[in-house]
Short mmCIF file of C-alpha atoms and ligand atoms in Angstrom, two decimals:
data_model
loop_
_atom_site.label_atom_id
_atom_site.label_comp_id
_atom_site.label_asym_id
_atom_site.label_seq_id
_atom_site.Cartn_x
_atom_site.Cartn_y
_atom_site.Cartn_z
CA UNK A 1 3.91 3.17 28.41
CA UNK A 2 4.83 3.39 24.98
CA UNK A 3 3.34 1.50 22.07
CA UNK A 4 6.12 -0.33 20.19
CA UNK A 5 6.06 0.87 15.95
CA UNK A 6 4.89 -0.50 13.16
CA UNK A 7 7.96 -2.36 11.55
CA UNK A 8 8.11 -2.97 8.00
CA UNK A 9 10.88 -4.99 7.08
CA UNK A 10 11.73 -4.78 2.92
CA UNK A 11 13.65 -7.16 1.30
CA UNK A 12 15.06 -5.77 -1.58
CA UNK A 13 18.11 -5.35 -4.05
CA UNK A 14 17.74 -1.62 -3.78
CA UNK A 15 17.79 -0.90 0.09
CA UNK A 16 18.72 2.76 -0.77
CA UNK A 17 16.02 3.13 -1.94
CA UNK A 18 14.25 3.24 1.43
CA UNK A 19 12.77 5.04 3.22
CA UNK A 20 12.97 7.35 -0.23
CA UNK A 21 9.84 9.56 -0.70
CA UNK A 22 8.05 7.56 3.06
CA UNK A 23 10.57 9.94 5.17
CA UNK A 24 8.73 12.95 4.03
CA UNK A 25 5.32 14.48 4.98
CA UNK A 26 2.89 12.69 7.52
CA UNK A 27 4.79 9.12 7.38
CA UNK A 28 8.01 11.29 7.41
CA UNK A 29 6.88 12.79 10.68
CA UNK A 30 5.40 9.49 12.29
CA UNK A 31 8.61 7.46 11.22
CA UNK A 32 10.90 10.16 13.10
CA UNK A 33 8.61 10.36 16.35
CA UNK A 34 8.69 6.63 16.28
CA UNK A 35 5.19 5.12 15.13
CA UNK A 36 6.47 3.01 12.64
CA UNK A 37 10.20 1.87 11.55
CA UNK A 38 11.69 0.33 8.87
CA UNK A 39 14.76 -1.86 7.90
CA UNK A 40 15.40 -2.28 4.34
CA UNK A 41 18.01 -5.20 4.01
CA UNK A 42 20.13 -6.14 0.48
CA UNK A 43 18.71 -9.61 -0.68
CA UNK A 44 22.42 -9.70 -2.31
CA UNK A 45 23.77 -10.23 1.47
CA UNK A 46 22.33 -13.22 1.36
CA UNK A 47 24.23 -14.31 -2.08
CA UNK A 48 27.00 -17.19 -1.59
CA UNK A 49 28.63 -17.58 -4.55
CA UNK A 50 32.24 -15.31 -5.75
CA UNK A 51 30.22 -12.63 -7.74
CA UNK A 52 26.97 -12.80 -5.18
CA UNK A 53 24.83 -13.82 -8.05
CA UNK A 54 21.08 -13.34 -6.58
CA UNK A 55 19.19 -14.87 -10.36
CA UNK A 56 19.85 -17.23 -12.41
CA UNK A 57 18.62 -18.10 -16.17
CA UNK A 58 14.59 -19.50 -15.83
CA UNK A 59 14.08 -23.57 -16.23
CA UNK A 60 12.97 -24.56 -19.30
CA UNK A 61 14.17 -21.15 -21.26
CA UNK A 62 12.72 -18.03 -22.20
CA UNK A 63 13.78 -14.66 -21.76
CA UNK A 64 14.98 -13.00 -18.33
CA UNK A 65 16.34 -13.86 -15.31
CA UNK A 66 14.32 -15.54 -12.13
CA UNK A 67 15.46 -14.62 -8.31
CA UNK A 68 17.07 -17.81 -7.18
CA UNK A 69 14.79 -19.45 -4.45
CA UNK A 70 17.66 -20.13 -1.71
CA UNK A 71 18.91 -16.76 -1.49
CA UNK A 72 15.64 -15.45 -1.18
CA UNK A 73 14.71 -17.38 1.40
CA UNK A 74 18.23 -17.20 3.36
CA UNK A 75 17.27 -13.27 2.92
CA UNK A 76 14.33 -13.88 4.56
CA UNK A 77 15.19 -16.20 7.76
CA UNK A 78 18.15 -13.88 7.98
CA UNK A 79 15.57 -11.24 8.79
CA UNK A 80 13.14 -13.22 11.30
CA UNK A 81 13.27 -13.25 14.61
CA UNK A 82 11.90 -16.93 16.11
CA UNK A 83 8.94 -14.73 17.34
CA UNK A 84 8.17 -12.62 14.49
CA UNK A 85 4.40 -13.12 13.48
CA UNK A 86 4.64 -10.40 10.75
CA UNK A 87 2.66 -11.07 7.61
CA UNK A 88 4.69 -11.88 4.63
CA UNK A 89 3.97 -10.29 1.94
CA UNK A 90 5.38 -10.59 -1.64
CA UNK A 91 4.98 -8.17 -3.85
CA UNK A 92 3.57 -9.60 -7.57
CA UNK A 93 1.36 -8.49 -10.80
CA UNK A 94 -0.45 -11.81 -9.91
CA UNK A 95 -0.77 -11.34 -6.21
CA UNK A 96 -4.55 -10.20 -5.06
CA UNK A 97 -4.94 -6.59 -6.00
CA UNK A 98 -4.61 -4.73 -2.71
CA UNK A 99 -7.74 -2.70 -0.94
CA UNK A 100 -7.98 -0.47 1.54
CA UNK A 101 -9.59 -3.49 3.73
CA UNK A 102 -6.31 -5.11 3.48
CA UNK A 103 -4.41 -2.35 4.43
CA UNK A 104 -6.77 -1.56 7.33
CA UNK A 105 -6.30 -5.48 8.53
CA UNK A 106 -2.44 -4.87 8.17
CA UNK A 107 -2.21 -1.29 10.14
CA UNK A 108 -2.95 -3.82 13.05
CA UNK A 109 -0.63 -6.12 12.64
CA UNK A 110 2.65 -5.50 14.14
CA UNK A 111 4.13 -4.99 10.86
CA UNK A 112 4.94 -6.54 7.79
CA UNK A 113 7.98 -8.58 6.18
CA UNK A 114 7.87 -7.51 2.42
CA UNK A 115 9.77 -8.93 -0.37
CA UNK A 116 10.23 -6.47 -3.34
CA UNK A 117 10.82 -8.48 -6.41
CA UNK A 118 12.75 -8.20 -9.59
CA UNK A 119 13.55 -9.29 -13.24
CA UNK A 120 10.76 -11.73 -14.01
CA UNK A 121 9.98 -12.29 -10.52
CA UNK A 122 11.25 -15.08 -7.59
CA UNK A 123 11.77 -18.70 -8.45
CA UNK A 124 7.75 -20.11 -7.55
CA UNK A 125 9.35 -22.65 -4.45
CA UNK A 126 10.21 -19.91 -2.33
CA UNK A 127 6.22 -18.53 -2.39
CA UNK A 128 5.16 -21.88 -0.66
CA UNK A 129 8.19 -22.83 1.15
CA UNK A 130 8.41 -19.05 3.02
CA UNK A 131 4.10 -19.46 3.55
CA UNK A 132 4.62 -15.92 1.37
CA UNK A 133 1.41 -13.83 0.36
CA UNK A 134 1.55 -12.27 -3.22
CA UNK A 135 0.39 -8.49 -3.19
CA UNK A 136 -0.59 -6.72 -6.00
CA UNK A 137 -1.30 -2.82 -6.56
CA UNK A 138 -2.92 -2.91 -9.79
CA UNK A 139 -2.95 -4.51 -12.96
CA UNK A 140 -0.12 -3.12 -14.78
CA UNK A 141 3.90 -4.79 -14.62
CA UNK A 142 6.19 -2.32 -13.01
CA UNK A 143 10.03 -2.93 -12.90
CA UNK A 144 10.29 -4.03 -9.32
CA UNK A 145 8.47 -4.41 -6.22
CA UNK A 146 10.04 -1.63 -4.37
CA UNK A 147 7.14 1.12 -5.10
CA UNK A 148 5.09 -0.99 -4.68
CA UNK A 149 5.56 -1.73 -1.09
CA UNK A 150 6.53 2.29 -0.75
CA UNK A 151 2.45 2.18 -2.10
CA UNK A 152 1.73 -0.67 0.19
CA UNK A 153 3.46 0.66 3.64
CA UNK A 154 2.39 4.41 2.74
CA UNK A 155 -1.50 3.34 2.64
CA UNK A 156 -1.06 1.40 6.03
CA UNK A 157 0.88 4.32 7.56
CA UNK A 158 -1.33 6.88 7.41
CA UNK A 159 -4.00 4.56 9.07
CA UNK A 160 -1.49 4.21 12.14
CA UNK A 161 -2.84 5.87 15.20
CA UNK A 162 -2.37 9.84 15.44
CA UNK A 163 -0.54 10.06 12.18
CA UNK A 164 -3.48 11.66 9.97
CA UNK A 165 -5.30 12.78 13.12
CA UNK A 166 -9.42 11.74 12.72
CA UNK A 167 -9.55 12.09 9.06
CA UNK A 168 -7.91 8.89 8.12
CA UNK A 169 -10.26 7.05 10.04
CA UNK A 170 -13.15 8.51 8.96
CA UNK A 171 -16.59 6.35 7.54
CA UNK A 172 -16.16 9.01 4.47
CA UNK A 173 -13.44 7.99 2.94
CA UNK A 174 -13.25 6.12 -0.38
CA UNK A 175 -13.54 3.05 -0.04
CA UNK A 176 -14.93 2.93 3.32
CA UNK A 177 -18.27 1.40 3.27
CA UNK A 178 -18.07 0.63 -0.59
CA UNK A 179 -18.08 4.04 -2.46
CA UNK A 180 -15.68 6.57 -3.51
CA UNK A 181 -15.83 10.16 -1.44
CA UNK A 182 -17.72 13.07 -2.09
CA UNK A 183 -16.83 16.05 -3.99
CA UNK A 184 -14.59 18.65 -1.75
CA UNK A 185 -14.73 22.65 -2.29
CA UNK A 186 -12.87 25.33 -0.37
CA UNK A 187 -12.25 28.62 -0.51
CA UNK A 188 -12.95 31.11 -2.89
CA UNK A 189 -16.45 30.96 -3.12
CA UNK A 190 -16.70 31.87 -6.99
CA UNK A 191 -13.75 30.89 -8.85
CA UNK A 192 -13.59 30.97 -12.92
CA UNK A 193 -17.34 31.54 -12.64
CA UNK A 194 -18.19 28.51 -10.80
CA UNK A 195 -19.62 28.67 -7.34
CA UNK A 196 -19.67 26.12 -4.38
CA UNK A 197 -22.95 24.10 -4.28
CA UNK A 198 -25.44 26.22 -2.23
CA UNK A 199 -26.39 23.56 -0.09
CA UNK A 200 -22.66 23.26 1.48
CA UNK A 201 -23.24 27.36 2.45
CA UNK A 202 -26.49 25.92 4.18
CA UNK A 203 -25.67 25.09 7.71
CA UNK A 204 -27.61 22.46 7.60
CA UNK A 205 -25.33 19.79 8.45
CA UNK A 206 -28.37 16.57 7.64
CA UNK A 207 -28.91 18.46 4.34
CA UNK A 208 -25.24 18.27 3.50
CA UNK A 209 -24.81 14.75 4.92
CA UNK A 210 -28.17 13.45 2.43
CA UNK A 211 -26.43 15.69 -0.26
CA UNK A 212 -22.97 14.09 0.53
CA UNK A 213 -23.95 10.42 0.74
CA UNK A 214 -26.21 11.09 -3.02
CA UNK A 215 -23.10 12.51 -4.33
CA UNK A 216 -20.50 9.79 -3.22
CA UNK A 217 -23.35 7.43 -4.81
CA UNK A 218 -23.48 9.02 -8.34
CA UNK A 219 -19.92 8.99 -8.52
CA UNK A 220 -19.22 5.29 -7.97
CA UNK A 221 -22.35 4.47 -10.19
CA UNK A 222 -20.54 6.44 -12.72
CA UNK A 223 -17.15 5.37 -12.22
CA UNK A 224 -16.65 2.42 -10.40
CA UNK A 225 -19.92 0.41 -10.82
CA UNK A 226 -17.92 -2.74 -9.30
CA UNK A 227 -17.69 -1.37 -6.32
CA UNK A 228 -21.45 -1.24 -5.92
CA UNK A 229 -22.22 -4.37 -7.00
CA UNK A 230 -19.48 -5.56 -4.39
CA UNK A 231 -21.85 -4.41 -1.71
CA UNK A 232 -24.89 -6.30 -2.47
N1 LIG B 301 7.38 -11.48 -15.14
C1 LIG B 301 6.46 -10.98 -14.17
C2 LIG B 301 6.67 -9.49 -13.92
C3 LIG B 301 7.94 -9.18 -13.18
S1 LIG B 301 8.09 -7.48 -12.80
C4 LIG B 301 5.04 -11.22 -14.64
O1 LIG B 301 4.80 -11.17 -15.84
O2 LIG B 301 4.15 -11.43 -13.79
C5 LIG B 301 9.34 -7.53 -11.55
C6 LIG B 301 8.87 -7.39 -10.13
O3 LIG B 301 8.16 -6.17 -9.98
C7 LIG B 301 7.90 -8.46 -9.65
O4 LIG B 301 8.57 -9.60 -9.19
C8 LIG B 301 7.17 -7.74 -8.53
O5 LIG B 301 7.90 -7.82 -7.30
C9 LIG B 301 7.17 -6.30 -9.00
N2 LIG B 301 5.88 -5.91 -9.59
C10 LIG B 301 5.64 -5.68 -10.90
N3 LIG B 301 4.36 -5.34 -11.11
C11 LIG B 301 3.76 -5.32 -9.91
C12 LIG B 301 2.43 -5.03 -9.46
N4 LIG B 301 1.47 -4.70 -10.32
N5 LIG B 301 2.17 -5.13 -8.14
C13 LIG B 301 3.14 -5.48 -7.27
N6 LIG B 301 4.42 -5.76 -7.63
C14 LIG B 301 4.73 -5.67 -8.93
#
């Protein structure tokens, strides 16, 4: 019996823009043998009025133009089924900055509903009155939410079962268990007059996991310091 795919449903003014750079590679491959799917559907279909105006000038002034919070949510229901359990997701500067637990919690969901966002954003009634969650992939304002569910989706993807093989599911990943990875080397042995630490030509395999685990240490101390004090 087959498994039914991971469906990611984005709600977006851009819907050409899907599956855009997702159809290539590894989710590429697993989204044309089936593992995942996903609809992109025009928020503007939802518009009502003559010229299918989706925004509308912000209450109380100031510059830009806010989503309108009926035609958002008319997207939305327009895109549920009455059984659809899907986590909604919003994508938003102020949402909580996504992590790879997250993403790991979503892969097993049966999918996601995501709404990409433009101009200044969606009119704040909508976020309550769909029960949406805001997302956010870092702290910096891009133009629209659209990469940032490609960001969201493609981090959950690879996760999905046989699409990266074991790798992706591996305790050595950054992230995983708090740290960022080890160093990698390959092939050639001496390049530019550097060589591959001797201890990887070892053979000892509990050497290079001590030597591994010391590395992936000094590198978060040095870089991400957060992330260690996040695991106390
Ligand atoms: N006025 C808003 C920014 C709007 S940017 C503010 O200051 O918070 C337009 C859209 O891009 C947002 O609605 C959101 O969907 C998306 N977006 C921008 N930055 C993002 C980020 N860091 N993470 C996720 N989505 C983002």
């Amino acid at each position: 019996m087959s498994v039914p795919p991971w469906r990611a449903t984005v709600l977006t003014l851009y819907p050409e823009m899907f599956p855009g750079p997702l159809g290539t590679s590894l989710a590429g491959r697993a989204l044309q043998d089936g593992t995942w799917a996903i609809e992109a559907r025009d928020i503007r279909a939802s518009a009502t009025s003559r010229h299918r105006n989706v925004d509308d000038t912000p209450a109380g002034g100031g510059p830009g133009m806010v989503m309108r919070a009926d035609i958002v949510a008319a997207a939305i229901d327009a895109a549920l089924t009455p059984d659809d359990t899907r986590p909604r997701l919003l994508m938003s500067p102020r949402g909580r900055p996504l992590q790879q637990s997250r993403v790991r919690a979503l892969a097993e969901e049966q999918g996601v509903i995501v709404v990409c966002g433009r101009f200044e954003g969606v009119d704040e009634r909508v976020i309550a009155g769909r029960g949406l969650e805001e997302v956010s992939i870092g702290d910096y304002v891009l133009s629209g939410g659209e990469l940032g569910a490609m960001v969201l989706i493609d981090a959950v993807v690879r996760l999905l079962p046989g699409v990266m093989g074991a790798s992706a599911s591996g305790e050595e990943e950054s992230f995983e268990g708090g740290l960022l990875e080890y160093p990698h080397y390959t092939r050639p042995r001496e390049w530019e007059g550097q060589s591959i630490p001797e201890i990887l030509l070892s053979g000892d395999h509990q050497a290079i996991a001590r030597w591994r685990r010391a590395e992936a240490e000094r590198i978060t101390r040095e870089r991400r310091p957060d992330l260690l004090a996040a695991r106390r």
